[in-house]
XYZ file of C-alpha atoms in Angstrom:
743
model
C 123.969 101.523 97.692
C 121.445 101.178 100.231
C 122.119 103.883 102.949
C 118.934 106.079 102.851
C 120.676 108.900 101.538
C 118.412 111.738 100.714
C 120.088 112.347 97.162
C 118.719 108.803 96.399
C 115.216 110.079 96.667
C 116.305 112.483 93.707
C 118.405 110.483 91.443
C 116.613 107.142 91.965
C 113.114 109.100 90.832
C 114.709 110.765 88.349
C 116.176 107.009 86.921
C 112.690 105.771 87.185
C 111.336 108.785 84.706
C 113.864 108.689 82.218
C 113.295 105.054 81.680
C 114.869 102.652 84.225
C 112.320 100.067 85.730
C 114.651 98.488 88.292
C 117.203 98.844 90.743
C 119.824 96.769 92.096
C 119.729 97.519 96.065
C 123.156 96.569 97.093
C 124.321 95.156 100.242
C 120.953 94.784 102.432
C 122.421 91.452 103.627
C 123.948 93.344 106.971
C 121.365 95.172 107.759
C 118.329 94.332 110.869
C 115.187 93.886 110.186
C 114.203 97.777 110.771
C 117.169 99.093 108.720
C 116.147 96.891 105.968
C 112.241 97.491 105.887
C 113.792 101.424 105.747
C 115.442 100.975 103.066
C 113.228 99.282 101.180
C 110.300 102.055 102.286
C 112.832 104.816 100.535
C 113.954 103.001 97.752
C 110.212 102.078 96.802
C 109.058 105.945 97.027
C 111.240 106.433 93.559
C 108.693 104.104 91.415
C 111.598 101.530 90.810
C 110.873 97.858 91.881
C 114.051 96.928 93.588
C 116.624 93.886 93.634
C 117.434 93.201 96.866
C 121.174 92.122 97.179
C 120.516 90.066 99.767
C 124.458 88.257 100.532
C 127.318 87.593 98.649
C 129.568 84.594 98.205
C 133.118 85.132 97.874
C 135.929 83.390 99.399
C 139.915 83.210 99.927
C 141.916 80.044 100.816
C 144.578 80.033 103.740
C 147.781 78.504 103.601
C 146.024 74.888 104.658
C 143.896 75.041 101.279
C 140.767 75.851 103.434
C 137.985 77.849 102.386
C 136.965 80.929 104.538
C 134.239 80.943 104.629
C 133.766 76.913 104.305
C 130.681 76.476 102.142
C 130.190 73.079 104.235
C 130.529 74.496 107.684
C 127.181 74.523 109.168
C 127.528 77.549 111.511
C 128.262 79.615 108.388
C 125.170 78.010 106.479
C 122.482 79.268 109.799
C 124.223 82.527 109.497
C 123.236 82.941 105.919
C 119.931 81.430 106.653
C 119.351 83.760 109.341
C 120.352 86.987 107.162
C 119.190 86.048 103.915
C 115.488 85.083 105.847
C 115.677 88.152 107.516
C 116.450 90.658 104.812
C 114.124 88.936 102.422
C 111.097 89.167 104.867
C 111.074 92.934 105.087
C 111.110 93.107 100.937
C 108.679 90.556 100.526
C 105.825 92.574 100.680
C 106.755 95.141 97.798
C 107.232 91.983 95.173
C 110.617 92.346 94.325
C 111.149 90.921 90.408
C 114.093 88.975 91.872
C 116.773 89.159 94.618
C 120.483 88.504 93.972
C 122.676 86.681 96.088
C 125.799 88.756 95.442
C 127.844 90.539 92.080
C 131.475 89.821 91.453
C 130.670 86.057 93.477
C 133.600 83.706 93.007
C 134.618 80.196 94.844
C 138.140 81.244 95.612
C 140.416 84.083 94.798
C 143.906 83.110 96.215
C 147.583 81.918 95.737
C 146.000 78.729 97.620
C 143.070 76.051 97.164
C 140.256 75.223 98.780
C 138.667 73.623 100.203
C 140.446 70.936 102.606
C 138.599 71.349 105.804
C 136.865 68.792 107.419
C 133.524 69.583 106.569
C 133.890 70.199 102.970
C 136.481 66.572 102.635
C 133.419 64.708 104.557
C 131.416 66.013 101.801
C 133.830 65.187 98.848
C 134.167 61.619 100.173
C 130.360 61.686 99.888
C 130.178 63.337 96.528
C 132.871 60.414 95.162
C 130.110 57.458 96.747
C 127.965 58.973 94.375
C 129.978 59.242 91.193
C 131.584 56.040 91.302
C 129.902 52.535 91.808
C 132.301 51.779 94.259
C 135.816 52.176 95.946
C 137.560 49.705 93.040
C 136.066 51.670 90.276
C 137.560 55.339 91.590
C 141.133 53.243 92.252
C 140.824 52.192 88.484
C 140.378 56.087 87.203
C 142.469 57.647 90.064
C 145.615 55.073 89.789
C 145.227 54.392 93.825
C 144.651 51.384 96.088
C 142.178 52.903 98.629
C 140.491 50.564 100.815
C 137.391 52.522 101.475
C 136.230 56.499 100.475
C 136.902 57.327 104.257
C 140.523 57.503 103.503
C 140.333 60.196 100.605
C 141.726 63.302 100.989
C 142.126 66.053 98.197
C 145.448 66.836 96.675
C 146.701 70.449 94.752
C 147.361 71.027 91.129
C 150.837 71.025 92.271
C 150.431 67.866 93.384
C 148.785 66.532 90.974
C 151.554 67.533 87.862
C 153.376 64.972 89.845
C 151.285 61.895 89.020
C 152.112 60.148 86.206
C 149.207 57.756 85.724
C 146.035 60.012 86.592
C 144.948 63.506 87.156
C 141.542 62.331 88.208
C 142.016 63.042 91.813
C 142.469 66.550 91.575
C 140.241 67.103 88.990
C 137.349 65.157 90.562
C 137.878 67.621 93.880
C 137.421 70.429 91.322
C 134.332 69.150 89.899
C 133.128 68.819 93.316
C 133.877 72.429 94.407
C 132.120 73.497 91.254
C 129.165 71.771 92.072
C 129.131 72.832 95.837
C 129.596 76.685 94.498
C 126.403 76.070 92.706
C 124.975 74.227 95.082
C 125.397 76.821 97.671
C 123.796 79.637 95.392
C 120.778 77.224 95.041
C 121.060 77.011 99.135
C 120.543 80.544 99.481
C 117.955 80.760 96.760
C 115.660 78.592 98.613
C 116.187 80.371 101.975
C 114.675 83.540 99.581
C 111.705 81.371 98.554
C 111.024 80.496 102.061
C 109.505 84.000 102.386
C 108.909 84.965 98.638
C 108.253 81.844 96.965
C 107.244 83.242 93.677
C 110.334 85.225 93.036
C 113.637 84.629 90.990
C 116.740 84.462 92.511
C 120.074 84.215 91.420
C 123.594 85.894 90.557
C 125.070 89.141 89.081
C 128.504 90.278 87.577
C 130.856 87.750 87.955
C 134.409 88.280 87.714
C 137.579 87.206 85.323
C 137.232 83.594 84.606
C 139.784 80.568 85.511
C 139.989 77.132 87.310
C 139.956 78.669 90.914
C 136.543 80.872 90.163
C 134.078 77.875 90.450
C 131.912 79.391 87.264
C 130.338 76.303 85.793
C 127.799 78.099 83.843
C 125.620 74.828 83.297
C 125.462 74.196 87.239
C 124.756 77.977 87.453
C 121.926 78.532 85.635
C 119.864 75.051 85.919
C 118.076 76.313 88.902
C 118.928 80.220 89.261
C 116.797 82.540 87.344
C 118.550 85.561 87.690
C 121.941 85.191 85.327
C 123.724 88.507 84.658
C 127.116 89.288 83.575
C 129.742 92.042 82.945
C 129.570 93.375 78.731
C 133.231 93.021 78.929
C 132.924 89.081 79.711
C 131.783 88.129 76.218
C 132.265 84.151 76.920
C 130.287 83.957 79.980
C 127.665 85.540 78.204
C 127.475 83.197 75.501
C 127.692 80.473 78.151
C 124.804 81.610 80.395
C 122.864 82.475 77.246
C 123.165 78.540 75.950
C 121.765 77.358 79.330
C 119.644 79.810 81.226
C 116.200 78.958 81.727
C 113.624 80.224 79.600
C 111.944 82.087 82.785
C 115.425 83.807 83.863
C 116.011 87.602 84.393
C 119.097 87.811 82.364
C 121.286 90.845 80.887
C 124.677 92.638 81.611
C 126.637 95.628 83.193
C 127.556 98.058 80.894
C 131.056 99.506 82.332
C 133.102 98.167 79.963
C 131.350 100.596 77.378
C 130.711 103.371 79.552
C 133.281 105.301 77.012
C 131.680 107.619 74.067
C 128.419 108.014 72.322
C 128.695 104.676 70.158
C 128.777 102.485 73.139
C 125.945 103.760 75.257
C 123.592 103.765 71.842
C 124.660 100.285 71.048
C 124.898 98.619 74.662
C 120.939 98.141 75.375
C 120.380 96.818 71.635
C 123.787 94.764 72.656
C 121.885 92.886 75.384
C 118.492 92.442 73.456
C 120.524 90.844 70.469
C 121.755 88.790 73.095
C 118.632 87.387 73.686
C 118.681 89.419 77.580
C 115.598 90.761 78.510
C 117.354 93.633 80.537
C 120.108 96.101 80.735
C 122.028 97.055 83.443
C 123.979 99.966 84.387
C 126.340 100.338 87.206
C 126.272 102.940 88.983
C 123.225 105.481 89.644
C 125.340 107.768 91.761
C 128.600 107.922 92.639
C 131.190 107.252 90.261
C 132.500 109.280 86.527
C 129.903 107.263 84.360
C 126.861 108.091 85.833
C 123.515 109.585 84.350
C 123.666 112.853 86.097
C 125.442 115.984 85.984
C 126.330 117.385 89.838
C 123.272 119.423 89.568
C 121.090 116.598 88.275
C 120.641 117.056 84.988
C 121.142 114.451 82.498
C 124.566 114.146 81.986
C 126.064 113.140 78.215
C 126.350 109.415 79.376
C 122.950 109.505 80.422
C 121.529 111.009 77.349
C 122.966 108.566 74.996
C 121.806 105.414 77.180
C 118.241 106.385 77.942
C 117.907 107.495 74.025
C 118.430 103.939 73.187
C 116.734 102.336 76.154
C 113.705 103.732 75.245
C 113.902 102.633 71.722
C 114.345 99.306 72.938
C 111.859 99.251 75.781
C 108.979 100.505 73.548
C 108.444 97.671 71.445
C 111.354 95.952 69.862
C 112.489 94.129 73.361
C 108.702 92.673 73.236
C 108.717 91.998 69.374
C 112.241 89.997 69.461
C 111.987 88.286 72.545
C 108.315 87.090 72.024
C 109.697 85.714 68.653
C 112.751 83.942 70.144
C 116.527 84.156 69.397
C 117.497 81.372 66.691
C 120.806 79.500 66.560
C 122.533 77.674 63.779
C 122.371 73.827 64.212
C 126.053 73.958 65.341
C 126.776 72.811 69.189
C 130.153 73.889 71.246
C 131.394 71.493 73.877
C 131.632 73.017 77.137
C 133.381 70.862 79.849
C 134.557 71.796 83.092
C 136.594 68.337 83.226
C 138.789 69.875 80.009
C 139.378 73.408 81.917
C 140.788 71.545 84.446
C 143.475 69.204 82.747
C 144.267 72.367 80.759
C 145.030 73.813 84.123
C 147.572 70.706 85.066
C 149.065 70.771 81.450
C 149.703 74.311 81.910
C 151.610 73.119 85.652
C 153.520 70.459 83.415
C 155.002 72.494 80.791
C 155.220 75.638 80.129
C 153.827 75.449 76.418
C 150.433 74.529 77.251
C 148.972 77.183 79.404
C 146.020 77.211 81.099
C 144.536 79.893 79.838
C 144.049 77.852 76.704
C 140.655 76.359 77.465
C 139.267 79.921 77.643
C 141.363 81.327 74.973
C 140.636 78.855 72.434
C 136.878 78.703 73.132
C 136.455 82.640 73.071
C 138.053 82.641 69.631
C 136.064 79.688 68.396
C 132.644 81.702 68.941
C 134.245 84.654 68.023
C 135.056 82.694 64.386
C 131.780 81.386 64.039
C 129.893 84.619 64.874
C 131.835 86.391 62.692
C 131.227 84.270 59.814
C 127.350 85.034 60.348
C 126.724 81.857 62.812
C 124.772 81.162 66.088
C 125.593 78.263 68.542
C 124.645 77.125 71.258
C 126.558 74.845 74.205
C 126.182 71.237 75.275
C 127.792 69.936 78.258
C 129.585 66.559 78.619
C 126.680 65.273 80.344
C 124.826 66.094 77.574
C 126.600 64.154 75.246
C 127.162 60.940 77.460
C 123.862 60.988 78.466
C 122.022 61.226 74.986
C 121.101 64.592 74.147
C 123.441 64.767 71.245
C 121.436 64.692 67.661
C 122.191 65.619 63.870
C 118.800 65.944 63.606
C 119.227 69.162 65.962
C 123.147 70.032 66.114
C 124.339 68.867 62.436
C 127.732 70.144 63.732
C 129.428 69.433 67.026
C 132.948 71.387 67.954
C 135.015 69.750 70.539
C 137.809 72.641 71.453
C 140.398 71.511 73.752
C 138.656 68.488 74.899
C 141.224 66.351 76.691
C 138.681 64.158 78.779
C 136.858 61.732 76.462
C 135.333 58.874 78.261
C 134.607 55.715 76.514
C 130.973 56.672 76.536
C 131.599 59.822 74.925
C 133.882 58.166 72.417
C 131.136 55.916 71.299
C 128.660 58.283 71.207
C 130.466 60.662 69.049
C 130.971 58.047 66.798
C 127.312 57.350 66.413
C 126.388 60.760 65.906
C 128.982 60.921 63.283
C 127.510 57.714 61.450
C 124.102 58.828 61.753
C 124.745 62.062 59.736
C 126.619 64.286 62.416
C 129.949 66.539 61.368
C 132.166 66.859 64.403
C 135.047 69.178 64.197
C 137.880 68.202 67.056
C 140.859 70.171 67.390
C 144.381 68.694 68.386
C 144.942 67.135 71.978
C 141.452 65.658 72.382
C 141.322 62.318 74.454
C 144.721 62.365 75.920
C 142.756 61.283 79.334
C 139.505 59.568 80.616
C 136.411 61.327 81.201
C 137.685 61.334 84.918
C 141.309 62.411 84.020
C 143.097 59.029 83.457
C 146.230 59.192 81.515
C 145.251 56.884 78.394
C 147.725 54.874 76.491
C 145.724 54.891 73.562
C 143.903 57.684 72.207
C 139.697 57.033 71.854
C 138.904 59.221 68.597
C 141.726 57.955 66.285
C 139.422 55.989 64.506
C 136.775 58.298 64.283
C 139.152 60.940 63.005
C 141.521 58.723 60.653
C 144.579 59.543 62.481
C 147.241 57.954 64.655
C 147.920 59.907 67.595
C 150.588 59.763 70.211
C 149.425 59.445 73.753
C 150.802 58.743 77.804
C 152.592 61.563 79.151
C 155.086 62.193 76.483
C 152.094 63.586 74.126
C 151.093 65.503 77.040
C 154.515 67.098 77.358
C 154.962 67.284 73.775
C 155.549 71.077 72.321
C 153.572 72.385 69.690
C 155.177 73.223 65.874
C 154.695 76.346 64.007
C 155.108 76.113 60.445
C 153.675 77.489 56.881
C 151.535 75.660 54.612
C 148.394 76.105 52.543
C 145.350 73.790 52.888
C 143.264 72.981 49.889
C 140.580 70.515 48.788
C 136.826 69.191 49.462
C 135.288 68.777 52.680
C 132.090 67.405 51.383
C 130.362 69.735 49.171
C 132.864 72.686 50.164
C 135.652 73.647 49.121
C 138.785 74.704 51.343
C 141.309 76.748 49.464
C 143.746 78.465 52.027
C 146.570 80.364 50.877
C 149.753 79.624 52.464
C 149.561 80.510 56.234
C 151.983 80.289 59.183
C 149.652 78.030 61.399
C 150.635 76.747 64.938
C 150.358 72.664 64.804
C 149.359 71.306 68.164
C 150.410 67.764 67.721
C 153.203 67.319 65.638
C 153.135 64.013 66.057
C 150.016 62.695 64.437
C 149.793 61.143 61.253
C 146.764 60.476 59.146
C 145.490 56.966 58.368
C 142.185 56.570 56.764
C 141.580 60.019 57.046
C 142.758 62.686 54.434
C 145.008 65.388 55.347
C 144.386 68.584 53.477
C 147.626 70.524 54.527
C 151.334 69.323 56.692
C 153.693 71.023 58.276
C 156.654 68.912 58.388
C 154.962 66.024 57.750
C 152.161 66.465 60.445
C 148.759 66.905 59.191
C 146.955 70.365 60.257
C 143.069 69.612 58.495
C 142.167 65.849 58.108
C 138.663 64.786 56.904
C 137.376 61.590 57.371
C 134.161 59.907 56.359
C 132.338 57.754 57.954
C 128.442 56.444 57.936
C 126.288 59.914 57.061
C 128.882 62.103 58.332
C 132.187 63.155 58.945
C 134.958 63.814 61.484
C 137.302 66.810 60.884
C 140.596 67.166 62.820
C 141.775 70.778 62.806
C 145.351 69.955 64.516
C 145.728 73.893 64.384
C 145.204 76.543 66.900
C 142.436 78.398 66.747
C 143.904 81.057 69.261
C 145.065 83.090 67.042
C 142.103 84.261 65.071
C 141.190 86.744 68.206
C 144.197 88.582 66.865
C 143.071 88.214 63.178
C 139.273 88.853 63.175
C 140.035 92.349 61.996
C 142.769 92.098 59.263
C 141.400 92.710 55.880
C 143.122 89.115 54.640
C 140.809 86.105 55.483
C 141.501 84.194 58.189
C 142.844 80.789 57.814
C 140.990 79.450 60.807
C 138.127 81.206 60.119
C 138.323 79.527 56.486
C 138.693 76.553 57.992
C 136.077 76.373 60.456
C 133.532 77.536 58.017
C 134.270 74.969 55.197
C 133.483 72.498 57.832
C 130.402 73.849 58.909
C 129.500 74.501 55.263
C 130.467 70.858 54.504
C 127.006 69.742 56.864
C 124.843 72.244 54.645
C 124.596 74.553 57.414
C 124.666 78.105 56.338
C 123.830 81.684 58.369
C 120.645 83.239 57.721
C 121.803 85.951 55.369
C 124.704 86.313 53.628
C 126.627 89.803 54.828
C 129.346 90.910 52.984
C 130.856 94.484 52.602
C 129.828 96.361 49.544
C 133.310 95.342 47.638
C 132.654 91.688 48.472
C 134.833 91.539 51.413
C 133.697 90.179 54.558
C 132.628 92.517 57.139
C 134.653 92.703 60.360
C 133.792 91.941 63.618
C 130.119 91.954 62.524
C 127.579 89.256 63.935
C 124.074 88.157 62.095
C 121.355 87.295 64.421
C 117.519 86.112 63.924
C 114.476 86.200 65.680
C 111.791 83.744 64.811
C 111.250 81.133 62.408
C 108.798 80.452 59.543
C 106.860 83.269 57.433
C 107.702 86.135 59.975
C 111.383 86.476 60.779
C 113.392 89.794 62.214
C 116.892 89.838 61.224
C 119.832 91.762 62.649
C 123.208 92.947 61.661
C 125.706 94.412 64.458
C 129.217 95.592 64.934
C 130.914 94.011 68.484
C 130.553 96.491 70.373
C 133.807 95.571 72.209
C 135.957 96.361 69.525
C 136.310 100.056 68.708
C 138.153 102.399 66.070
C 136.215 100.123 63.040
C 134.269 102.668 62.203
C 131.575 103.038 59.849
C 130.805 99.787 56.842
C 128.986 99.533 54.081
C 127.094 96.217 53.828
C 125.505 94.325 51.146
C 122.645 91.568 52.355
C 121.359 88.948 51.169
C 118.227 86.314 52.082
C 117.041 83.245 50.247
C 113.770 84.079 50.311
C 112.447 87.340 48.829
C 110.576 89.262 51.888
C 108.826 92.425 52.373
C 111.665 94.055 54.444
C 111.217 96.698 56.700
C 113.702 99.050 58.841
C 112.543 98.471 61.846
C 114.503 100.940 63.618
C 113.773 103.606 61.235
C 109.851 102.190 60.596
C 109.641 102.260 57.241
C 109.919 99.771 54.157
C 112.994 99.484 52.513
C 111.610 98.960 48.950
C 108.365 98.514 47.255
C 107.905 94.679 46.608
C 109.575 91.706 47.655
C 113.081 92.072 47.973
C 116.270 89.635 48.373
C 119.014 92.120 48.390
C 119.654 95.669 50.260
C 122.559 97.761 51.169
C 122.876 99.285 54.520
C 125.408 101.035 56.999
C 126.499 100.152 60.476
C 128.547 101.121 63.247
C 129.652 100.441 66.909
C 126.607 102.380 67.675
C 123.931 101.737 65.378
C 123.137 97.520 64.596
C 120.793 97.511 61.590
C 117.351 95.164 62.666
C 114.942 94.045 59.567
C 111.478 92.608 59.564
C 111.260 89.901 56.934
C 107.615 89.442 56.138
C 105.475 87.419 53.833
C 103.108 90.652 53.599
C 102.614 94.352 53.590
C 101.641 95.891 56.567
C 98.486 98.038 55.447
C 97.471 99.643 58.368
C 96.822 99.662 62.407
C 93.251 100.048 63.644
C 92.132 101.011 66.944
C 89.101 100.764 68.783
C 89.141 103.650 71.327
C 86.056 104.734 73.314
C 85.426 108.812 72.506
C 84.554 109.432 76.050
C 85.829 108.210 79.515
C 85.598 109.039 83.313
C 88.515 109.997 85.405
C 89.056 106.777 87.551
C 87.587 104.701 85.124
C 89.592 101.944 83.169
C 89.425 101.919 79.215
C 89.809 99.134 77.088
C 91.738 99.792 73.853
C 91.567 97.175 71.154
C 94.378 97.241 68.855
C 94.226 95.304 65.077
C 97.091 95.032 62.551
C 95.912 94.774 58.848
C 97.738 92.956 55.940
C 98.011 93.128 52.236
C 97.052 89.394 51.784
C 96.321 86.087 54.512
C 96.269 86.581 58.027
C 98.841 88.451 59.808
C 101.188 86.521 62.180
C 101.939 88.077 65.531
C 102.869 91.676 65.742
C 103.325 94.029 68.573
C 101.720 97.425 68.894
C 103.417 100.073 70.123
C 100.413 102.417 72.635
C 101.495 105.609 73.580
C 99.489 107.989 75.504
C 99.564 111.524 75.896
C 98.019 113.671 78.186
C 96.223 117.010 77.534
C 98.712 119.545 76.436
C 101.733 117.129 76.751
C 104.247 115.719 73.989
C 106.030 112.922 76.365
C 103.995 109.783 76.889
C 102.649 109.016 79.992
C 104.971 106.589 81.532
C 102.339 104.475 83.523
C 99.601 104.462 80.902
C 101.923 103.653 77.609
C 102.493 99.751 77.025
C 103.423 97.389 74.567
C 100.287 95.015 73.173
C 101.271 91.457 72.002
C 98.737 90.960 68.970
C 98.639 87.156 68.196
C 97.179 86.749 64.732
C 97.303 91.021 64.692
C 94.930 91.326 67.281
C 95.286 92.577 70.892
C 94.171 94.847 73.502
C 95.074 96.637 76.536
C 93.780 98.367 79.440
C 94.215 102.386 80.711
C 93.225 102.690 84.429
C 92.747 106.615 84.496
C 93.184 108.139 87.625
C 90.594 109.866 89.493
C 93.021 112.873 89.262
C 94.002 112.790 86.444
C 93.695 116.104 83.905
C 90.473 116.436 81.906
C 90.359 117.116 78.401
C 91.487 115.373 75.193
C 93.945 112.564 75.652
C 95.765 111.497 72.205
C 96.457 107.891 71.926
C 98.990 106.756 69.257
C 99.116 102.692 68.063
C 102.391 101.914 65.596
C 103.156 98.715 64.269
C 106.627 97.880 65.817
C 107.830 95.985 62.936
C 106.899 98.421 60.037
C 106.190 101.863 61.742
C 102.525 102.159 60.881
C 100.109 103.944 62.875
C 97.346 105.217 63.533
C 95.946 108.216 66.468
C 93.196 108.612 68.238
C 91.563 110.986 70.707
C 89.765 110.240 74.057
C 88.104 113.148 76.211
C 88.279 112.472 79.566
C 85.557 114.584 81.595
């Protein structure tokens, strides 16, 4: 927290010396210009670059369903402009790497809804005018007879649940409020950039995710360049990973893994392997899991964390992020329309809990990830606006997709006919894209089924039963032993599709070949996978998903099994780079405690020269396609898969330099055959008599085609004598050493 506490002069400086680069300087938005200037001056003394926390967007709702504060109130907006401008003007001279508009932001946390103020309703009507061609088009979807947009007022979820024709009036208002919440952040960012035009602005540390919170991650990342969540909010992290801008500063708070050595050792690696470029720790002082003992010596938490931070920031981070994180050609639909539909269904019937949207989505992603796949997300608009192609996304999964427009149905059919593989779970297409209750289901012909429709289908209860599932899915073979499954829609029957398993006559897995591709109905709940992922027996849900993905010819970047050939538990496989040089990581889920060590067998399709990146050594002579390893929660493994052997690292370093001079150091990576690809060389600089690398002079050198350079700006008061310079290829551990005399 800002506040000028004298202890921060010590703790912040120690945090800098131990490896931190930035400080999230909390709650400076309420300071006067003089107060903010004082806090920034105090914080800057540490050497840390600070991220000013200039406001916070968090609202409640009163019994009139009015948000407090209203985001459309001109006086509130004017106050935000003044506050943000005031504190930003004092921060800008320090060139902050980013500004945060608050942590734990949310649209609304209340038993009531928002926002029904006069200003917000006026903005809603204007928004509707942009969404619909005219009032007649709105009436057709809403089941209303308004004469003009000016007559429209929002309704609550309880009122929506009483409607028998359409939930669109409520769903549209929720979509509008999510948009307004994102636009409030963008407006705050514009206030910051009036004073500091070239900085990044965004948000950090969102709370739990439900339909009231306003968290549309596609909208909240489109124009905001700081995206940061809590480690324990797995789904949120996966969503911003899909939608973040290339120039975004991203990372996670590690509160949930602040437990034992394994959690802290794996935490920075977990952020890096997710593609994040930063790692965040709340907080430096004042709670139980801080890096300091009372006498300011390093606590065990600090020891564990900074060991891992040092390892990742001294080369591997630069290497992997420059190579780029790869994903399998698998897309998952992300649609807030469906989240809102699930909420209404939950109001209507106890057997359709609103949490199903998040629970299903989370279980689906974990089932794919545990099987070795990575994925990306597409939005409802991505699909209907032509950004879906089987060339890029060979598989598309629609989880809990209640809202399917006619345009979407046509686009999905075209996608399958062109060679895509579509996986849809039950209850898809019960509503139009806006939320009108359909009297026939738009995906039935595509899926090869006949599905019940209307309110009766919405209210219908799921069923449970035991069945085995077997048959061919394209070239893949599915063979699931008899298991108890929750059938989402017992009223569905197969028509042109082939049912591979049934419960009381209801198909649970239907395959329909169409054109060059296929559509697959998974009429069974995916949610149970969350409780099955660490069972020794194979999960039937995961088996069904994997068969569908394999039918599209999609395989993980490597085969990873336990030593006895069984599937590893809660293990993900991540590949960085593509082509001849790749980096393969195998990581146990750090949110899963108590699994213990797992001995693994790794196999890749093409033999490569393989180096253990963390150990800095080659795993075997020659090219290999299989090897064994061991991982646990605290120790992910990372391997460099190269088409050549790295034979050396050479450096061009002057023998002598003067204090105050700037020295250029050239580095080159040499290989056994051909030209090297891009490498990263770590340059560690040691002052005379020191065994600790110089914090400011040591750096990572990007070596394109094996060559790169860096400068050392020696100070006038640097110690004279012999300075040692170590150059190490990060991927392989091959190194060299030079001596420079400062005289």
